[in-house]
mmCIF file of C-alpha atoms in Angstrom:
data_model
loop_
_atom_site.group_PDB
_atom_site.id
_atom_site.type_symbol
_atom_site.label_atom_id
_atom_site.label_comp_id
_atom_site.label_asym_id
_atom_site.label_seq_id
_atom_site.Cartn_x
_atom_site.Cartn_y
_atom_site.Cartn_z
ATOM 1 C CA MET A 1 124.205 129.671 108.304
ATOM 2 C CA PRO A 2 126.362 126.081 108.812
ATOM 3 C CA HIS A 3 127.161 124.300 105.639
ATOM 4 C CA PRO A 4 124.947 121.630 104.679
ATOM 5 C CA GLN A 5 127.566 118.967 104.536
ATOM 6 C CA VAL A 6 128.429 119.466 107.639
ATOM 7 C CA LEU A 7 125.582 117.177 109.008
ATOM 8 C CA ARG A 8 126.016 114.894 106.535
ATOM 9 C CA ASP A 9 129.628 114.207 107.310
ATOM 10 C CA MET A 10 128.790 114.489 110.874
ATOM 11 C CA ALA A 11 126.433 111.320 110.468
ATOM 12 C CA LEU A 12 129.399 109.625 108.396
ATOM 13 C CA PHE A 13 131.250 110.051 111.427
ATOM 14 C CA VAL A 14 128.973 108.589 113.475
ATOM 15 C CA GLU A 15 128.270 105.418 111.819
ATOM 16 C CA VAL A 16 131.927 104.555 111.419
ATOM 17 C CA ALA A 17 132.371 105.270 114.880
ATOM 18 C CA LYS A 18 129.361 103.004 115.673
ATOM 19 C CA ARG A 19 130.798 99.982 113.735
ATOM 20 C CA LYS A 20 134.684 100.509 114.274
ATOM 21 C CA SER A 21 134.573 99.611 110.529
ATOM 22 C CA PHE A 22 134.929 101.566 107.267
ATOM 23 C CA SER A 23 134.028 98.750 105.239
ATOM 24 C CA GLN A 24 130.810 97.470 107.470
ATOM 25 C CA ALA A 25 129.692 101.591 107.395
ATOM 26 C CA ALA A 26 130.259 101.905 103.617
ATOM 27 C CA ALA A 27 127.666 98.685 103.157
ATOM 28 C CA ALA A 28 125.270 100.172 105.710
ATOM 29 C CA LEU A 29 125.282 103.843 104.117
ATOM 30 C CA GLY A 30 125.539 101.934 100.532
ATOM 31 C CA MET A 31 128.522 104.262 99.409
ATOM 32 C CA PRO A 32 132.275 103.353 98.120
ATOM 33 C CA ILE A 33 135.081 102.651 101.259
ATOM 34 C CA SER A 34 136.898 105.001 99.197
ATOM 35 C CA SER A 35 134.203 107.638 99.093
ATOM 36 C CA LEU A 36 133.430 107.005 102.876
ATOM 37 C CA SER A 37 137.021 107.377 103.784
ATOM 38 C CA ARG A 38 137.517 110.788 101.844
ATOM 39 C CA ARG A 39 134.444 112.394 103.309
ATOM 40 C CA ILE A 40 136.062 111.439 107.167
ATOM 41 C CA THR A 41 139.520 112.913 106.456
ATOM 42 C CA LEU A 42 138.084 115.902 104.836
ATOM 43 C CA PHE A 43 135.725 116.177 107.929
ATOM 44 C CA GLU A 44 138.557 115.520 110.179
ATOM 45 C CA SER A 45 140.916 118.321 108.090
ATOM 46 C CA ALA A 46 137.962 120.968 108.609
ATOM 47 C CA ILE A 47 137.599 120.595 112.260
ATOM 48 C CA GLY A 48 141.519 120.758 112.316
ATOM 49 C CA LEU A 49 141.262 117.210 114.897
ATOM 50 C CA ARG A 50 141.840 113.495 114.170
ATOM 51 C CA LEU A 51 138.896 111.455 115.284
ATOM 52 C CA LEU A 52 139.981 108.161 114.364
ATOM 53 C CA ASP A 53 143.097 105.972 114.458
ATOM 54 C CA ARG A 54 143.448 103.698 111.369
ATOM 55 C CA THR A 55 145.761 101.039 111.052
ATOM 56 C CA THR A 56 145.553 97.775 108.759
ATOM 57 C CA ARG A 57 143.639 95.691 111.697
ATOM 58 C CA LYS A 58 141.550 98.420 113.808
ATOM 59 C CA LEU A 59 139.885 101.392 114.028
ATOM 60 C CA VAL A 60 139.645 102.963 116.994
ATOM 61 C CA LEU A 61 138.663 106.557 118.128
ATOM 62 C CA THR A 62 140.781 109.020 119.265
ATOM 63 C CA SER A 63 140.472 110.927 122.846
ATOM 64 C CA TYR A 64 138.755 113.903 120.676
ATOM 65 C CA GLY A 65 136.495 111.482 118.657
ATOM 66 C CA GLU A 66 135.077 109.715 122.097
ATOM 67 C CA ALA A 67 134.514 113.115 123.260
ATOM 68 C CA TYR A 68 132.847 113.908 120.003
ATOM 69 C CA LEU A 69 130.628 110.949 119.499
ATOM 70 C CA ASN A 70 127.912 111.108 121.939
ATOM 71 C CA GLN A 71 126.868 114.693 120.847
ATOM 72 C CA ALA A 72 127.193 114.099 116.920
ATOM 73 C CA THR A 73 125.248 110.790 118.114
ATOM 74 C CA ARG A 74 122.717 112.870 119.196
ATOM 75 C CA LEU A 75 122.471 115.824 116.714
ATOM 76 C CA VAL A 76 122.333 113.093 114.211
ATOM 77 C CA GLU A 77 119.408 111.352 115.679
ATOM 78 C CA GLU A 78 117.858 114.422 116.475
ATOM 79 C CA ALA A 79 117.915 115.762 112.870
ATOM 80 C CA GLN A 80 116.978 111.926 111.648
ATOM 81 C CA ARG A 81 114.206 111.981 114.135
ATOM 82 C CA THR A 82 112.806 115.242 112.936
ATOM 83 C CA PHE A 83 112.893 114.575 109.466
ATOM 84 C CA ASP A 84 111.001 111.444 109.859
ATOM 85 C CA ASP A 85 108.407 112.621 112.304
ATOM 86 C CA MET A 86 107.856 115.292 109.350
ATOM 87 C CA VAL A 87 107.154 112.555 106.772
ATOM 88 C CA ALA A 88 104.961 110.732 109.062
ATOM 89 C CA GLN A 89 102.636 113.913 109.457
ATOM 90 C CA ALA A 90 102.575 114.269 105.700
ATOM 91 C CA LYS A 91 102.066 110.487 105.005
ATOM 92 C CA GLY A 92 102.225 108.495 108.281
ATOM 93 C CA PRO A 93 105.085 106.389 109.522
ATOM 94 C CA SER A 94 107.032 104.796 106.299
ATOM 95 C CA GLY A 95 109.971 102.536 105.505
ATOM 96 C CA LEU A 96 111.903 99.297 106.549
ATOM 97 C CA LEU A 97 111.732 98.395 110.151
ATOM 98 C CA LYS A 98 114.229 95.660 111.194
ATOM 99 C CA ILE A 99 113.323 93.317 114.433
ATOM 100 C CA ALA A 100 115.312 91.052 115.561
ATOM 101 C CA VAL A 101 113.321 88.414 117.900
ATOM 102 C CA PRO A 102 114.446 84.904 119.583
ATOM 103 C CA PRO A 103 113.259 81.510 117.605
ATOM 104 C CA ASP A 104 111.034 80.603 120.996
ATOM 105 C CA PHE A 105 107.728 79.372 120.109
ATOM 106 C CA TRP A 106 105.751 81.963 121.801
ATOM 107 C CA VAL A 107 107.208 84.238 119.704
ATOM 108 C CA LEU A 108 106.385 82.388 116.453
ATOM 109 C CA ARG A 109 102.735 81.801 117.529
ATOM 110 C CA HIS A 110 102.313 85.367 119.067
ATOM 111 C CA LEU A 111 104.083 87.822 117.305
ATOM 112 C CA SER A 112 103.227 86.655 113.839
ATOM 113 C CA GLY A 113 99.942 87.840 114.917
ATOM 114 C CA ILE A 114 100.859 91.162 116.581
ATOM 115 C CA ILE A 115 102.930 92.057 113.043
ATOM 116 C CA SER A 116 99.746 91.246 111.053
ATOM 117 C CA GLU A 117 97.413 93.870 112.904
ATOM 118 C CA PHE A 118 100.339 96.494 112.787
ATOM 119 C CA SER A 119 100.918 95.945 109.214
ATOM 120 C CA HIS A 120 97.065 96.580 108.415
ATOM 121 C CA GLU A 121 97.393 99.625 110.670
ATOM 122 C CA HIS A 122 100.228 100.885 108.949
ATOM 123 C CA GLU A 123 100.594 99.911 105.297
ATOM 124 C CA ASN A 124 103.771 102.467 104.490
ATOM 125 C CA ILE A 125 106.134 100.400 107.105
ATOM 126 C CA HIS A 126 107.472 96.897 105.598
ATOM 127 C CA VAL A 127 108.360 94.832 108.626
ATOM 128 C CA HIS A 128 111.710 92.390 108.609
ATOM 129 C CA VAL A 129 111.824 89.865 110.848
ATOM 130 C CA ASP A 130 115.155 88.050 111.694
ATOM 131 C CA LEU A 131 115.199 85.015 114.144
ATOM 132 C CA ARG A 132 118.293 85.491 116.324
ATOM 133 C CA PRO A 133 119.091 84.091 119.535
ATOM 134 C CA PRO A 134 120.809 86.036 121.677
ATOM 135 C CA PRO A 135 122.968 87.982 121.826
ATOM 136 C CA VAL A 136 121.830 90.202 119.074
ATOM 137 C CA ASP A 137 124.489 92.806 117.658
ATOM 138 C CA LEU A 138 121.913 95.777 116.818
ATOM 139 C CA VAL A 139 124.658 98.150 115.344
ATOM 140 C CA GLY A 140 126.383 95.738 113.579
ATOM 141 C CA ASP A 141 123.504 93.764 111.982
ATOM 142 C CA ASN A 142 122.076 97.427 111.478
ATOM 143 C CA TYR A 143 118.596 96.652 113.385
ATOM 144 C CA ASP A 144 115.823 99.137 114.432
ATOM 145 C CA LEU A 145 115.125 97.327 117.583
ATOM 146 C CA ALA A 146 114.862 93.682 119.124
ATOM 147 C CA ILE A 147 112.598 91.878 121.498
ATOM 148 C CA ALA A 148 114.458 89.949 123.821
ATOM 149 C CA ILE A 149 114.283 87.694 126.989
ATOM 150 C CA GLU A 150 117.347 88.583 128.373
ATOM 151 C CA GLU A 151 119.016 92.200 129.222
ATOM 152 C CA PRO A 152 121.834 93.064 127.260
ATOM 153 C CA ARG A 153 125.024 93.544 129.043
ATOM 154 C CA GLU A 154 125.889 96.588 126.579
ATOM 155 C CA THR A 155 125.269 99.683 128.856
ATOM 156 C CA SER A 156 124.629 102.062 125.713
ATOM 157 C CA LEU A 157 121.653 100.441 124.635
ATOM 158 C CA ILE A 158 118.422 101.410 125.842
ATOM 159 C CA VAL A 159 115.768 98.775 127.307
ATOM 160 C CA ARG A 160 112.403 98.759 127.885
ATOM 161 C CA LYS A 161 110.472 96.118 129.804
ATOM 162 C CA VAL A 162 107.592 94.673 128.280
ATOM 163 C CA GLY A 163 106.212 92.489 130.475
ATOM 164 C CA ASP A 164 106.979 88.807 132.438
ATOM 165 C CA LEU A 165 106.515 85.158 130.905
ATOM 166 C CA GLU A 166 105.494 83.101 134.028
ATOM 167 C CA ASN A 167 107.822 79.909 134.658
ATOM 168 C CA ALA A 168 106.746 76.870 136.088
ATOM 169 C CA LEU A 169 107.299 72.742 135.773
ATOM 170 C CA PHE A 170 105.742 70.488 133.389
ATOM 171 C CA ALA A 171 105.874 66.692 132.540
ATOM 172 C CA SER A 172 103.901 64.536 130.590
ATOM 173 C CA ARG A 173 101.177 62.227 132.051
ATOM 174 C CA SER A 174 102.893 59.293 130.755
ATOM 175 C CA TYR A 175 106.152 60.424 132.848
ATOM 176 C CA MET A 176 104.411 60.811 136.200
ATOM 177 C CA LEU A 177 102.435 57.516 136.041
ATOM 178 C CA ALA A 178 105.808 55.523 135.387
ATOM 179 C CA HIS A 179 107.763 58.118 138.192
ATOM 180 C CA GLY A 180 105.177 59.518 140.582
ATOM 181 C CA ARG A 181 103.785 62.833 141.117
ATOM 182 C CA PRO A 182 105.816 65.281 143.317
ATOM 183 C CA GLU A 183 104.394 66.862 145.881
ATOM 184 C CA HIS A 184 106.942 68.991 147.380
ATOM 185 C CA PRO A 185 109.796 70.800 145.649
ATOM 186 C CA GLN A 186 112.092 68.567 147.994
ATOM 187 C CA GLN A 187 111.072 65.443 146.066
ATOM 188 C CA LEU A 188 112.448 66.460 142.929
ATOM 189 C CA PRO A 189 115.654 65.536 142.988
ATOM 190 C CA GLN A 190 113.900 61.970 142.991
ATOM 191 C CA HIS A 191 113.038 62.677 139.710
ATOM 192 C CA ARG A 192 114.377 63.130 136.081
ATOM 193 C CA VAL A 193 115.112 66.470 135.180
ATOM 194 C CA ILE A 194 115.448 68.030 131.537
ATOM 195 C CA LEU A 195 118.142 70.464 131.985
ATOM 196 C CA PRO A 196 117.950 74.074 130.704
ATOM 197 C CA ALA A 197 121.831 74.079 129.938
ATOM 198 C CA GLN A 198 124.704 72.050 129.378
ATOM 199 C CA GLY A 199 125.866 70.153 132.522
ATOM 200 C CA THR A 200 124.441 67.177 134.498
ATOM 201 C CA SER A 201 122.563 69.236 137.526
ATOM 202 C CA ALA A 202 120.997 72.828 138.013
ATOM 203 C CA LYS A 203 119.617 74.547 140.777
ATOM 204 C CA TRP A 204 115.831 75.716 140.752
ATOM 205 C CA VAL A 205 114.658 78.069 142.978
ATOM 206 C CA LEU A 206 110.747 77.729 143.638
ATOM 207 C CA THR A 207 108.136 80.116 145.434
ATOM 208 C CA ARG A 208 104.789 79.230 146.682
ATOM 209 C CA GLY A 209 103.249 83.013 147.948
ATOM 210 C CA SER A 210 106.221 83.870 150.932
ATOM 211 C CA GLU A 211 107.639 80.280 150.989
ATOM 212 C CA THR A 212 111.010 79.278 149.122
ATOM 213 C CA ALA A 213 112.433 76.327 148.213
ATOM 214 C CA THR A 214 115.696 75.681 146.339
ATOM 215 C CA VAL A 215 116.809 72.505 145.024
ATOM 216 C CA ALA A 216 119.413 70.703 143.178
ATOM 217 C CA VAL A 217 117.982 68.789 140.036
ATOM 218 C CA THR A 218 119.956 65.985 138.298
ATOM 219 C CA GLY A 219 118.705 64.471 134.730
ATOM 220 C CA PRO A 220 119.997 62.382 131.816
ATOM 221 C CA VAL A 221 119.288 65.310 129.242
ATOM 222 C CA SER A 222 120.105 68.636 128.584
ATOM 223 C CA CYS A 223 119.840 71.418 125.981
ATOM 224 C CA ASN A 224 119.701 74.937 125.255
ATOM 225 C CA SER A 225 116.312 74.915 123.363
ATOM 226 C CA LEU A 226 113.191 75.847 125.235
ATOM 227 C CA SER A 227 111.209 74.510 122.087
ATOM 228 C CA LEU A 228 113.378 71.120 122.314
ATOM 229 C CA ALA A 229 113.146 70.711 126.132
ATOM 230 C CA ARG A 230 109.116 70.861 125.454
ATOM 231 C CA GLN A 231 109.821 67.917 122.901
ATOM 232 C CA PHE A 232 111.861 65.623 125.412
ATOM 233 C CA ALA A 233 108.931 66.642 127.866
ATOM 234 C CA VAL A 234 105.991 65.628 125.672
ATOM 235 C CA SER A 235 107.960 62.390 124.904
ATOM 236 C CA GLY A 236 108.129 61.635 128.486
ATOM 237 C CA GLN A 237 111.606 61.896 129.258
ATOM 238 C CA GLY A 238 111.298 63.955 132.416
ATOM 239 C CA ILE A 239 110.471 67.439 134.132
ATOM 240 C CA THR A 240 111.089 70.582 132.448
ATOM 241 C CA ALA A 241 111.375 74.279 133.396
ATOM 242 C CA ALA A 242 109.564 76.303 130.856
ATOM 243 C CA ASN A 243 107.305 79.329 130.147
ATOM 244 C CA MET A 244 103.622 79.016 130.372
ATOM 245 C CA ILE A 245 102.765 80.967 127.336
ATOM 246 C CA ASN A 246 105.290 78.262 125.585
ATOM 247 C CA VAL A 247 103.254 74.930 126.752
ATOM 248 C CA GLU A 248 99.812 76.604 126.978
ATOM 249 C CA ARG A 249 98.763 74.321 123.875
ATOM 250 C CA ASP A 250 100.340 71.362 125.267
ATOM 251 C CA LEU A 251 98.120 71.977 128.558
ATOM 252 C CA ASN A 252 95.152 72.592 126.793
ATOM 253 C CA SER A 253 95.655 69.075 124.459
ATOM 254 C CA GLY A 254 96.792 66.977 127.427
ATOM 255 C CA LYS A 255 100.254 66.430 126.215
ATOM 256 C CA LEU A 256 101.998 68.281 129.314
ATOM 257 C CA GLU A 257 100.544 68.665 132.866
ATOM 258 C CA ARG A 258 101.670 71.437 135.655
ATOM 259 C CA VAL A 259 103.839 69.612 138.191
ATOM 260 C CA LEU A 260 103.831 71.204 141.657
ATOM 261 C CA PRO A 261 100.793 73.846 140.453
ATOM 262 C CA ASP A 262 101.265 75.828 143.506
ATOM 263 C CA TRP A 263 104.722 76.628 142.703
ATOM 264 C CA TRP A 264 106.603 78.995 140.697
ATOM 265 C CA LEU A 265 109.667 79.634 139.409
ATOM 266 C CA PRO A 266 111.165 83.441 138.681
ATOM 267 C CA PRO A 267 109.943 84.936 136.119
ATOM 268 C CA THR A 268 111.304 85.962 132.486
ATOM 269 C CA PRO A 269 111.108 89.438 131.626
ATOM 270 C CA VAL A 270 110.416 90.230 128.019
ATOM 271 C CA TYR A 271 112.346 93.510 126.762
ATOM 272 C CA ILE A 272 112.229 95.914 123.867
ATOM 273 C CA VAL A 273 115.889 96.883 123.096
ATOM 274 C CA THR A 274 117.218 99.519 120.619
ATOM 275 C CA THR A 275 120.164 101.647 120.012
ATOM 276 C CA SER A 276 118.842 105.257 121.203
ATOM 277 C CA ARG A 277 116.192 107.141 122.858
ATOM 278 C CA LEU A 278 115.521 109.046 119.775
ATOM 279 C CA LEU A 279 113.687 106.878 117.725
ATOM 280 C CA PRO A 280 112.394 106.898 114.355
ATOM 281 C CA ALA A 281 108.307 107.386 114.037
ATOM 282 C CA LYS A 282 108.271 103.946 112.535
ATOM 283 C CA ALA A 283 109.905 102.264 115.345
ATOM 284 C CA ARG A 284 108.040 104.158 118.001
ATOM 285 C CA SER A 285 104.892 103.345 116.607
ATOM 286 C CA PHE A 286 105.596 99.574 116.445
ATOM 287 C CA ILE A 287 107.058 99.803 120.178
ATOM 288 C CA ASP A 288 103.722 101.415 121.152
ATOM 289 C CA PHE A 289 101.688 98.741 119.338
ATOM 290 C CA ALA A 290 103.762 95.822 120.365
ATOM 291 C CA THR A 291 104.233 96.655 123.822
ATOM 292 C CA ARG A 292 100.475 96.821 124.567
ATOM 293 C CA ARG A 293 99.417 93.570 122.762
ATOM 294 C CA LEU A 294 102.478 92.059 124.249
ATOM 295 C CA ASN A 295 101.768 93.072 127.655
ATOM 296 C CA ALA A 296 98.247 92.130 127.208
ATOM 297 C CA ILE A 297 98.840 88.134 126.084
ATOM 298 C CA LEU A 298 101.360 88.129 128.444
ATOM 299 C CA VAL A 299 98.917 88.845 131.634
ATOM 300 C CA ALA A 300 96.263 86.595 129.732
ATOM 301 C CA VAL A 301 98.123 83.366 129.814
ATOM 302 C CA ALA A 302 99.815 84.599 133.605
ATOM 303 C CA ARG A 303 95.895 84.638 134.609
ATOM 304 C CA GLY A 304 94.661 81.572 132.351
ATOM 305 C CA THR A 305 92.478 83.941 130.618
ATOM 306 C CA PRO A 306 91.902 83.657 126.725
ATOM 307 C CA VAL A 307 94.369 85.191 125.178
ATOM 308 C CA PRO A 308 93.325 88.246 123.104
ATOM 309 C CA GLU A 309 92.517 87.537 119.628
ATOM 310 C CA THR A 310 95.036 88.661 116.372
ATOM 311 C CA TYR A 311 94.904 88.616 112.868
ATOM 312 C CA ALA A 312 97.264 85.035 113.321
ATOM 313 C CA ASP A 313 94.378 82.981 115.129
ATOM 314 C CA GLU A 314 92.997 80.168 112.987
ATOM 315 C CA SER A 315 89.137 81.909 113.289
ATOM 316 C CA ARG A 316 90.411 85.218 111.466
ATOM 317 C CA LYS A 317 92.817 84.184 109.206
ATOM 318 C CA ASP A 318 90.463 83.865 106.042
ATOM 319 C CA HIS A 319 89.686 87.707 106.900
ATOM 320 C CA ALA A 320 93.037 88.737 107.768
ATOM 321 C CA PRO A 321 94.918 91.365 105.409
ATOM 322 C CA GLN A 322 98.314 89.570 104.034
ATOM 323 C CA PRO A 323 100.857 91.139 106.333
ATOM 324 C CA MET A 324 103.648 93.214 104.658
ATOM 325 C CA PHE A 325 106.986 91.611 106.198
ATOM 326 C CA ALA A 326 109.469 88.965 106.021
ATOM 327 C CA VAL A 327 110.879 86.392 108.399
ATOM 328 C CA ARG A 328 114.356 84.941 108.128
ATOM 329 C CA SER A 329 115.924 82.320 110.124
#
């Protein structure tokens, strides 16, 4: 029978190796750096191999450490998942669930309702939400998962696609009364465009069925915020590209109108990102729940049908339970 300290030391090694920092690992584990360093040294001595090379400026894995890390990570995660499953069987999923989400309007509007519903059904899980623009460091900031609209570059992360945000062009009625309403994408270069990134020009690829049009557009204003671009469009500054879900209320109220309503920009995928496939019960429960709810919302918006009700809806807020979550921007 293995000594019980072996798995604990293995878990400590995985935490240090993932973060490549004793101080960050010690903070995440809630233990003194000196104690963590001593346990890793004893672990290396027990194995008879050096797993980490330490200098005053950085910490790197040795070739033995690199080879050992994947196997050790798998064992530690499987052990944690087994423990969480036993706890979940006894009292249901529980604990702190830390999530990173982009600070977009559709997230603020719809995700709050999804989390409220989830909290109502899982009273032993406390959800903490961080509004974070990409990229997000899941390991360094100790997140259980992230909702993202950009596929992460790190190949080690596990990416689950939830659905697509449909994209189109929008402008205010005042803008189109003053500058005319384009009837074909090739007329867009004659219009003022709110650019989606820093620069004075951009290239848009629009489709209508099997037809494709690529146009170069320019404009006096650029920004990297979907919410700010939407506000520029509402104030009549020009035509903007936006997710349908971000402007649905503006369309309903008449603040914005669809430009070239038969044409679409490429959709934006929505992902749930984790560091491992072996997830604790609290994370698996949320992913299953949020995937169903988010997909239903995205499909409804794309089809122009009513969005499924959530506890965040005005009509139900007086009857909703108080959600057990915190948001920090």
